[in-house]
Coordinates of C-alpha atoms in Angstrom, one line a residue:
Chain A
M1 CA -35.5 -13.3 8.0
K2 CA -34.6 -10.4 5.7
R3 CA -30.9 -9.3 5.7
A4 CA -31.9 -5.6 6.1
E5 CA -33.9 -6.4 9.2
A6 CA -31.0 -8.5 10.6
L7 CA -28.5 -5.6 9.9
Q8 CA -30.9 -3.1 11.5
S9 CA -31.0 -5.2 14.7
I10 CA -27.2 -5.0 15.2
V11 CA -26.3 -1.4 14.5
G12 CA -25.9 -0.7 18.2
V13 CA -24.0 -3.9 18.8
I14 CA -21.5 -3.2 16.1
G15 CA -21.0 0.3 17.3
D16 CA -18.0 2.0 15.7
A17 CA -16.1 -1.2 14.7
P18 CA -14.5 -1.1 11.3
C19 CA -16.5 -3.2 8.9
F20 CA -15.6 -4.9 5.6
I21 CA -18.6 -5.5 3.3
T22 CA -18.7 -8.0 0.5
V23 CA -19.5 -7.1 -3.1
G24 CA -23.2 -6.5 -3.6
L25 CA -26.3 -5.1 -2.0
T26 CA -25.2 -5.8 1.6
W27 CA -23.0 -2.7 1.3
S28 CA -25.8 -0.3 0.5
E29 CA -28.1 -1.8 3.2
W30 CA -25.4 -1.5 5.9
N31 CA -24.2 1.9 4.8
K32 CA -27.7 3.3 5.0
L33 CA -28.0 2.0 8.6
R34 CA -24.5 3.0 9.7
S35 CA -23.3 5.7 7.4
T36 CA -19.6 6.2 8.3
D37 CA -16.3 6.0 6.6
G38 CA -15.6 2.8 8.6
N39 CA -17.5 0.8 6.0
F40 CA -15.0 -0.7 3.5
H41 CA -16.7 -2.0 0.3
L42 CA -14.7 -4.7 -1.4
K43 CA -14.3 -5.3 -5.1
T44 CA -12.9 -8.8 -5.2
L45 CA -15.6 -11.5 -4.4
G46 CA -14.4 -13.5 -1.4
S47 CA -11.7 -11.1 -0.3
G48 CA -13.5 -9.7 2.7
S49 CA -12.6 -12.4 5.2
S50 CA -8.9 -12.1 4.2
V51 CA -8.7 -8.3 4.2
G52 CA -10.4 -8.5 7.6
L53 CA -7.9 -11.0 8.8
G54 CA -5.1 -8.7 7.8
L55 CA -6.6 -5.8 9.7
A56 CA -7.5 -7.9 12.7
A57 CA -4.0 -9.2 13.0
A58 CA -2.6 -5.7 12.8
L59 CA -5.1 -4.3 15.4
P60 CA -5.5 -7.2 17.8
H61 CA -7.1 -5.0 20.5
R62 CA -10.0 -4.0 18.3
K63 CA -13.0 -6.0 16.9
V64 CA -13.0 -6.2 13.1
V65 CA -16.3 -7.2 11.4
V66 CA -16.8 -8.8 8.0
F67 CA -20.2 -8.8 6.4
D68 CA -19.9 -11.6 3.8
G69 CA -22.2 -13.7 1.6
D70 CA -22.4 -17.4 0.7
G71 CA -21.0 -16.8 -2.9
A72 CA -18.1 -14.9 -1.4
V73 CA -17.3 -17.6 1.2
I74 CA -17.3 -20.4 -1.2
M75 CA -15.0 -18.5 -3.6
N76 CA -12.4 -18.1 -0.8
V77 CA -12.9 -21.2 1.3
N78 CA -9.1 -21.3 1.9
G79 CA -9.5 -18.0 3.6
L80 CA -11.5 -19.8 6.3
V81 CA -8.8 -22.3 6.7
T82 CA -6.2 -19.6 7.3
I83 CA -8.5 -17.9 9.8
G84 CA -8.9 -21.3 11.6
R85 CA -5.1 -21.6 11.7
V86 CA -4.3 -18.0 12.8
R87 CA -7.4 -17.7 15.1
P88 CA -7.5 -13.9 15.6
K89 CA -9.6 -13.4 18.8
N90 CA -11.0 -10.1 17.5
F91 CA -12.3 -11.4 14.2
V92 CA -16.1 -11.4 13.6
H93 CA -17.3 -13.0 10.4
I94 CA -21.0 -12.6 9.6
V95 CA -22.2 -14.5 6.5
F96 CA -25.6 -13.8 5.0
D97 CA -26.6 -17.0 3.2
N98 CA -29.3 -16.3 0.7
K99 CA -28.2 -19.2 -1.5
I100 CA -28.0 -17.1 -4.6
Y101 CA -25.4 -14.8 -6.4
E102 CA -27.6 -11.8 -5.8
S103 CA -25.4 -9.4 -7.9
S104 CA -25.1 -11.9 -10.7
A105 CA -28.6 -12.6 -11.9
C106 CA -29.7 -14.4 -8.7
I107 CA -28.3 -17.7 -9.9
P108 CA -28.2 -20.4 -7.1
T109 CA -24.9 -20.9 -5.3
A110 CA -23.7 -24.3 -4.0
T111 CA -25.4 -23.6 -0.6
A112 CA -28.7 -24.1 -2.5
Y113 CA -27.5 -27.6 -3.1
N114 CA -25.2 -29.5 -0.8
A115 CA -22.6 -27.1 0.7
D116 CA -22.8 -26.4 4.4
L117 CA -21.0 -23.2 5.4
L118 CA -21.2 -24.0 9.2
A119 CA -19.5 -27.3 8.6
L120 CA -16.9 -25.7 6.4
A121 CA -16.0 -23.2 9.1
K122 CA -15.8 -25.8 11.9
G123 CA -13.8 -28.0 9.6
A124 CA -11.4 -25.2 9.1
G125 CA -10.8 -24.9 12.9
I126 CA -13.1 -22.0 13.7
T127 CA -14.8 -23.4 16.8
A128 CA -17.0 -20.4 17.7
A129 CA -19.3 -21.0 14.7
T130 CA -23.1 -20.9 14.7
R131 CA -26.1 -20.7 12.4
V132 CA -29.2 -18.6 13.0
N133 CA -32.3 -17.9 10.9
A134 CA -34.3 -15.4 12.9
V135 CA -33.5 -11.8 14.0
G136 CA -33.5 -12.4 17.8
P137 CA -31.0 -15.3 17.7
F138 CA -29.0 -13.3 15.1
K139 CA -28.7 -10.3 17.4
A140 CA -27.8 -12.5 20.3
A141 CA -25.1 -14.3 18.3
V142 CA -23.5 -11.0 17.1
T143 CA -23.6 -9.6 20.7
T144 CA -21.7 -12.7 21.9
A145 CA -19.2 -12.3 19.0
M146 CA -18.6 -8.6 19.8
T147 CA -18.1 -9.3 23.5
T148 CA -16.1 -12.6 23.7
D149 CA -12.9 -13.9 22.2
G150 CA -13.2 -15.4 18.7
P151 CA -12.7 -15.9 15.9
H152 CA -16.4 -16.0 15.5
F153 CA -18.3 -17.3 12.4
I154 CA -22.1 -16.6 12.1
V155 CA -24.1 -18.0 9.3
A156 CA -27.3 -16.0 9.0
E157 CA -29.9 -17.7 6.7
V158 CA -31.8 -14.9 4.9
E159 CA -34.4 -14.6 2.2
P160 CA -33.3 -13.1 -1.1
S161 CA -34.0 -9.3 -0.9
G162 CA -35.6 -9.2 -4.3
E163 CA -34.0 -5.8 -5.0
D164 CA -32.0 -4.7 -8.0
A165 CA -28.4 -5.5 -7.1
N166 CA -27.2 -3.1 -9.9
T167 CA -27.8 -0.3 -7.5
S168 CA -25.2 -1.6 -5.0
Y169 CA -22.2 0.6 -6.1
S170 CA -22.6 3.9 -4.3
R171 CA -19.0 5.1 -3.9
I172 CA -17.4 5.4 -7.3
D173 CA -13.9 6.5 -6.2
E174 CA -12.8 3.6 -4.1
V175 CA -9.3 5.0 -3.6
D176 CA -10.9 8.0 -1.8
G177 CA -12.9 5.4 0.2
K178 CA -9.7 3.7 1.2
F179 CA -8.2 6.9 2.5
R180 CA -11.4 7.8 4.3
F181 CA -11.3 4.3 5.9
I182 CA -7.7 4.8 7.1
R183 CA -8.6 8.3 8.5
Y184 CA -11.5 6.6 10.3
L185 CA -9.2 4.0 11.8
E186 CA -6.8 6.8 12.9
A187 CA -9.6 8.6 14.7
L188 CA -10.5 5.3 16.5
E189 CA -6.9 4.6 17.4
G190 CA -6.2 8.2 18.3
K191 CA -2.9 8.2 16.3
K192 CA -1.5 8.4 12.8
L193 CA -1.3 5.0 11.1
R194 CA 0.1 5.9 7.7
E195 CA 2.9 8.3 7.3
D196 CA 3.5 10.2 4.1
A197 CA 4.0 7.8 1.2
I198 CA 7.4 9.2 0.1
D199 CA 10.2 8.2 2.5
V200 CA 13.1 10.5 1.8
K201 CA 15.7 8.1 3.1
F202 CA 14.9 5.7 0.2
S203 CA 14.1 8.4 -2.4
I204 CA 17.5 10.0 -2.3
R205 CA 19.4 6.8 -2.8
Chain B
M1 CA 7.2 -25.7 15.3
E2 CA 10.5 -26.9 14.0
M3 CA 9.8 -28.4 10.7
R4 CA 13.3 -29.8 10.0
N5 CA 16.8 -29.3 11.2
T6 CA 18.8 -27.1 8.9
K7 CA 22.3 -26.0 8.5
Q8 CA 22.7 -22.2 8.4
A9 CA 20.5 -20.5 5.8
A10 CA 22.1 -19.9 2.4
E11 CA 23.8 -16.5 2.1
G12 CA 21.4 -15.3 -0.6
S13 CA 18.4 -16.0 1.5
R14 CA 20.0 -14.3 4.5
L15 CA 20.8 -11.2 2.4
I16 CA 17.2 -11.1 1.1
F17 CA 15.9 -11.4 4.6
S18 CA 18.2 -8.5 5.8
A19 CA 17.0 -6.3 2.9
I20 CA 13.3 -7.1 3.7
K21 CA 14.0 -5.8 7.3
E22 CA 16.0 -2.8 6.0
A23 CA 13.1 -1.9 3.7
G24 CA 10.8 -1.7 6.7
I25 CA 8.5 -4.5 5.8
T26 CA 6.2 -5.3 8.8
M27 CA 4.2 -8.3 7.6
V28 CA 4.9 -11.2 5.3
A29 CA 2.3 -13.6 3.8
S30 CA 3.9 -16.8 2.4
L31 CA 3.3 -20.1 0.8
P32 CA 6.1 -22.7 0.8
E33 CA 8.4 -23.7 -2.0
Q34 CA 11.5 -25.7 -1.5
K35 CA 13.8 -23.0 -2.8
L36 CA 12.2 -20.5 -0.5
F37 CA 12.5 -22.6 2.6
D38 CA 15.5 -20.8 4.1
L39 CA 13.9 -17.3 3.5
I40 CA 10.5 -18.3 4.9
D41 CA 12.2 -19.9 7.8
L42 CA 14.1 -16.7 8.6
V43 CA 10.8 -14.7 8.3
S44 CA 8.8 -17.1 10.5
K45 CA 11.4 -16.9 13.3
D46 CA 11.7 -13.1 13.3
L47 CA 10.0 -11.6 16.4
E48 CA 9.2 -8.2 14.7
L49 CA 7.7 -9.4 11.4
R50 CA 4.1 -10.6 11.4
H51 CA 4.1 -13.9 9.4
V52 CA 0.9 -15.2 7.9
P53 CA 1.2 -18.7 6.3
L54 CA -1.3 -18.9 3.4
C55 CA -3.4 -21.7 1.9
R56 CA -3.7 -20.0 -1.5
E57 CA -1.9 -16.9 -2.7
E58 CA -4.9 -14.7 -3.7
E59 CA -6.0 -14.5 -0.1
G60 CA -2.5 -13.2 0.7
V61 CA -3.1 -10.1 -1.5
A62 CA -6.2 -9.3 0.6
I63 CA -4.4 -10.0 3.9
C64 CA -1.6 -7.6 2.7
A65 CA -4.3 -5.0 2.0
G66 CA -5.8 -5.3 5.5
S67 CA -2.3 -4.9 7.0
Y68 CA -1.7 -1.8 4.9
L69 CA -4.9 -0.2 6.0
A70 CA -3.5 -0.3 9.6
G71 CA -0.2 1.3 8.6
G72 CA 1.7 -1.9 7.7
R73 CA 4.2 -2.4 5.0
P74 CA 3.3 -5.8 3.5
A75 CA 5.2 -8.4 1.4
M76 CA 4.4 -11.8 -0.1
I77 CA 6.9 -14.6 -0.6
I78 CA 5.4 -17.0 -3.2
Q79 CA 6.1 -19.0 -6.3
N80 CA 5.3 -17.7 -9.7
G81 CA 2.5 -20.3 -10.0
G82 CA 1.0 -18.6 -6.9
L83 CA 1.3 -15.3 -8.7
M84 CA -1.1 -16.7 -11.3
N85 CA -3.4 -17.7 -8.5
S86 CA -3.4 -14.1 -7.3
V87 CA -4.2 -12.2 -10.5
N88 CA -7.8 -11.2 -9.7
G89 CA -6.8 -10.0 -6.2
L90 CA -3.9 -8.1 -7.6
A91 CA -6.2 -6.4 -10.2
N92 CA -9.3 -5.8 -8.1
T93 CA -7.8 -5.3 -4.7
A94 CA -4.2 -4.2 -4.9
L95 CA -4.2 -2.2 -8.1
H96 CA -7.8 -0.9 -7.8
F97 CA -7.4 0.4 -4.3
Q98 CA -3.7 1.4 -4.9
I99 CA -2.1 -0.9 -2.2
P100 CA 1.7 -1.2 -2.3
I101 CA 2.9 -4.8 -1.8
L102 CA 6.4 -6.2 -2.2
L103 CA 6.0 -9.4 -4.2
L104 CA 9.0 -11.7 -3.8
V105 CA 8.3 -14.4 -6.3
Y106 CA 10.3 -17.6 -6.9
Y107 CA 11.0 -17.8 -10.7
A108 CA 10.3 -21.5 -11.4
G109 CA 11.0 -22.3 -15.0
D110 CA 13.8 -19.7 -15.3
F111 CA 16.8 -20.5 -17.4
G112 CA 18.4 -23.6 -15.8
D113 CA 15.4 -24.4 -13.6
R114 CA 14.0 -27.7 -14.7
G115 CA 10.4 -28.9 -14.7
F116 CA 8.3 -25.8 -14.8
S117 CA 9.1 -24.2 -18.2
T118 CA 5.4 -23.3 -18.9
V119 CA 4.8 -21.2 -15.8
G120 CA 8.3 -19.8 -16.3
S121 CA 7.5 -18.8 -19.9
V122 CA 4.3 -16.8 -19.0
T123 CA 5.5 -15.2 -15.7
E124 CA 6.9 -12.0 -17.1
G125 CA 4.1 -11.6 -19.5
V126 CA 1.5 -11.8 -16.7
L127 CA 3.4 -9.1 -14.7
Q128 CA 3.6 -6.9 -17.9
G129 CA -0.2 -7.5 -18.5
L130 CA -0.9 -6.3 -15.0
Q131 CA 1.4 -3.4 -15.4
I132 CA 3.3 -4.5 -12.3
R133 CA 6.9 -3.4 -12.5
Y134 CA 9.4 -6.1 -11.8
T135 CA 13.0 -7.1 -12.0
V136 CA 14.9 -10.5 -12.0
L137 CA 17.4 -10.9 -9.2
R138 CA 20.4 -13.0 -10.2
N139 CA 23.4 -11.7 -8.2
H140 CA 24.0 -11.3 -4.5
A141 CA 25.6 -7.9 -5.1
D142 CA 22.2 -6.6 -6.3
I143 CA 20.0 -7.9 -3.4
R144 CA 20.1 -5.0 -1.0
S145 CA 19.5 -2.2 -3.5
T146 CA 16.9 -4.2 -5.5
I147 CA 14.7 -5.2 -2.5
T148 CA 14.8 -1.8 -0.7
G149 CA 14.4 -0.1 -4.0
A150 CA 11.4 -2.3 -5.0
W151 CA 9.6 -1.4 -1.7
A152 CA 10.4 2.3 -2.2
L153 CA 8.9 2.1 -5.7
A154 CA 5.9 0.2 -4.4
E155 CA 5.3 2.9 -1.8
D156 CA 5.9 5.8 -4.2
S157 CA 3.6 4.4 -6.9
S158 CA 1.0 2.8 -4.4
R159 CA 1.2 -0.4 -6.4
P160 CA 2.6 -3.9 -6.0
V161 CA 6.2 -4.3 -7.3
A162 CA 7.7 -7.7 -8.0
V163 CA 11.2 -9.1 -7.6
L164 CA 11.7 -12.5 -9.3
L165 CA 14.0 -14.6 -7.2
T166 CA 16.1 -17.1 -9.1
K167 CA 17.5 -20.4 -7.8
S168 CA 21.0 -19.1 -8.0
V169 CA 20.4 -16.1 -5.8
L170 CA 18.4 -18.0 -3.2
L171 CA 20.5 -21.1 -2.8
Q172 CA 24.1 -19.8 -3.0

């Protein structure tokens, strides 16, 4: 299965849920399909699952989605362990395993050898973990994840896209992207989340 | 889960905890250290603070960022060795996206703290290299103004700010 096909199949299933997208091409593929300010593009490889955990814990009534990659997960394996400990019910972790560092010269990752992401997740205590390698089962797994309590962990085995990963950075000003994401969350929540940064009661001290 | 029976927490740790609350911190990510036991214990038992126990400190920077996006005011309680573990996250997540985080960092290898002189010797240089403003907390009298002021500075500058916690201030 191709990652872009897999993503296309779940646009309606993800709906308006806030999404964190790992470093690399997944961002541009997803942002073309669901072009909203609710797509947060990360800069630190592996950080997606942990930023997602922070948001999921803060908004326990809302599904939070992370689009991750094999290289990212194995850089932040301890992030899985913390998710398995905290077990946020609203956390949906989707990992596209293409077995290469697509943005770094397509060099093979450890999943091309002996690492098993599904076993890592289960070992970390994430019980709702599954592996799929075709679009139909992928969409079914994501639908289950979006409609039942998690945390959910889905390994989707995909082919390398074969595209030039250097084109993956589309939003240059990431601070602007951050504020857009916050405003997107505020629209979903129907209330202000961040007040003005300067709090007078501290500033006058 | 009660990890061990303790006498009342040391006054310094209680004062730091009170200052964290006064600063308006809503979420604390932590990794244990013996000298931080009382402080983390107070945080974990507080009903208002969200406490996330970490496996490695860099993930804590990202968890703090996620909390901030939803309106939270995040802090980390870690050792200075863990600060070293967090450097990429501090640069490419916290500083790059301009996320304020209150970093409460145990100063292992400080004057009079034996066994960790190497990490102690590089701690302030790493913070300077990251252009993260910091101060060293040594006296109980300075706890309240330093912690509340550090968070105010973090929020005003949209950057992490560090307070290095010494053995004397935590355990007395």
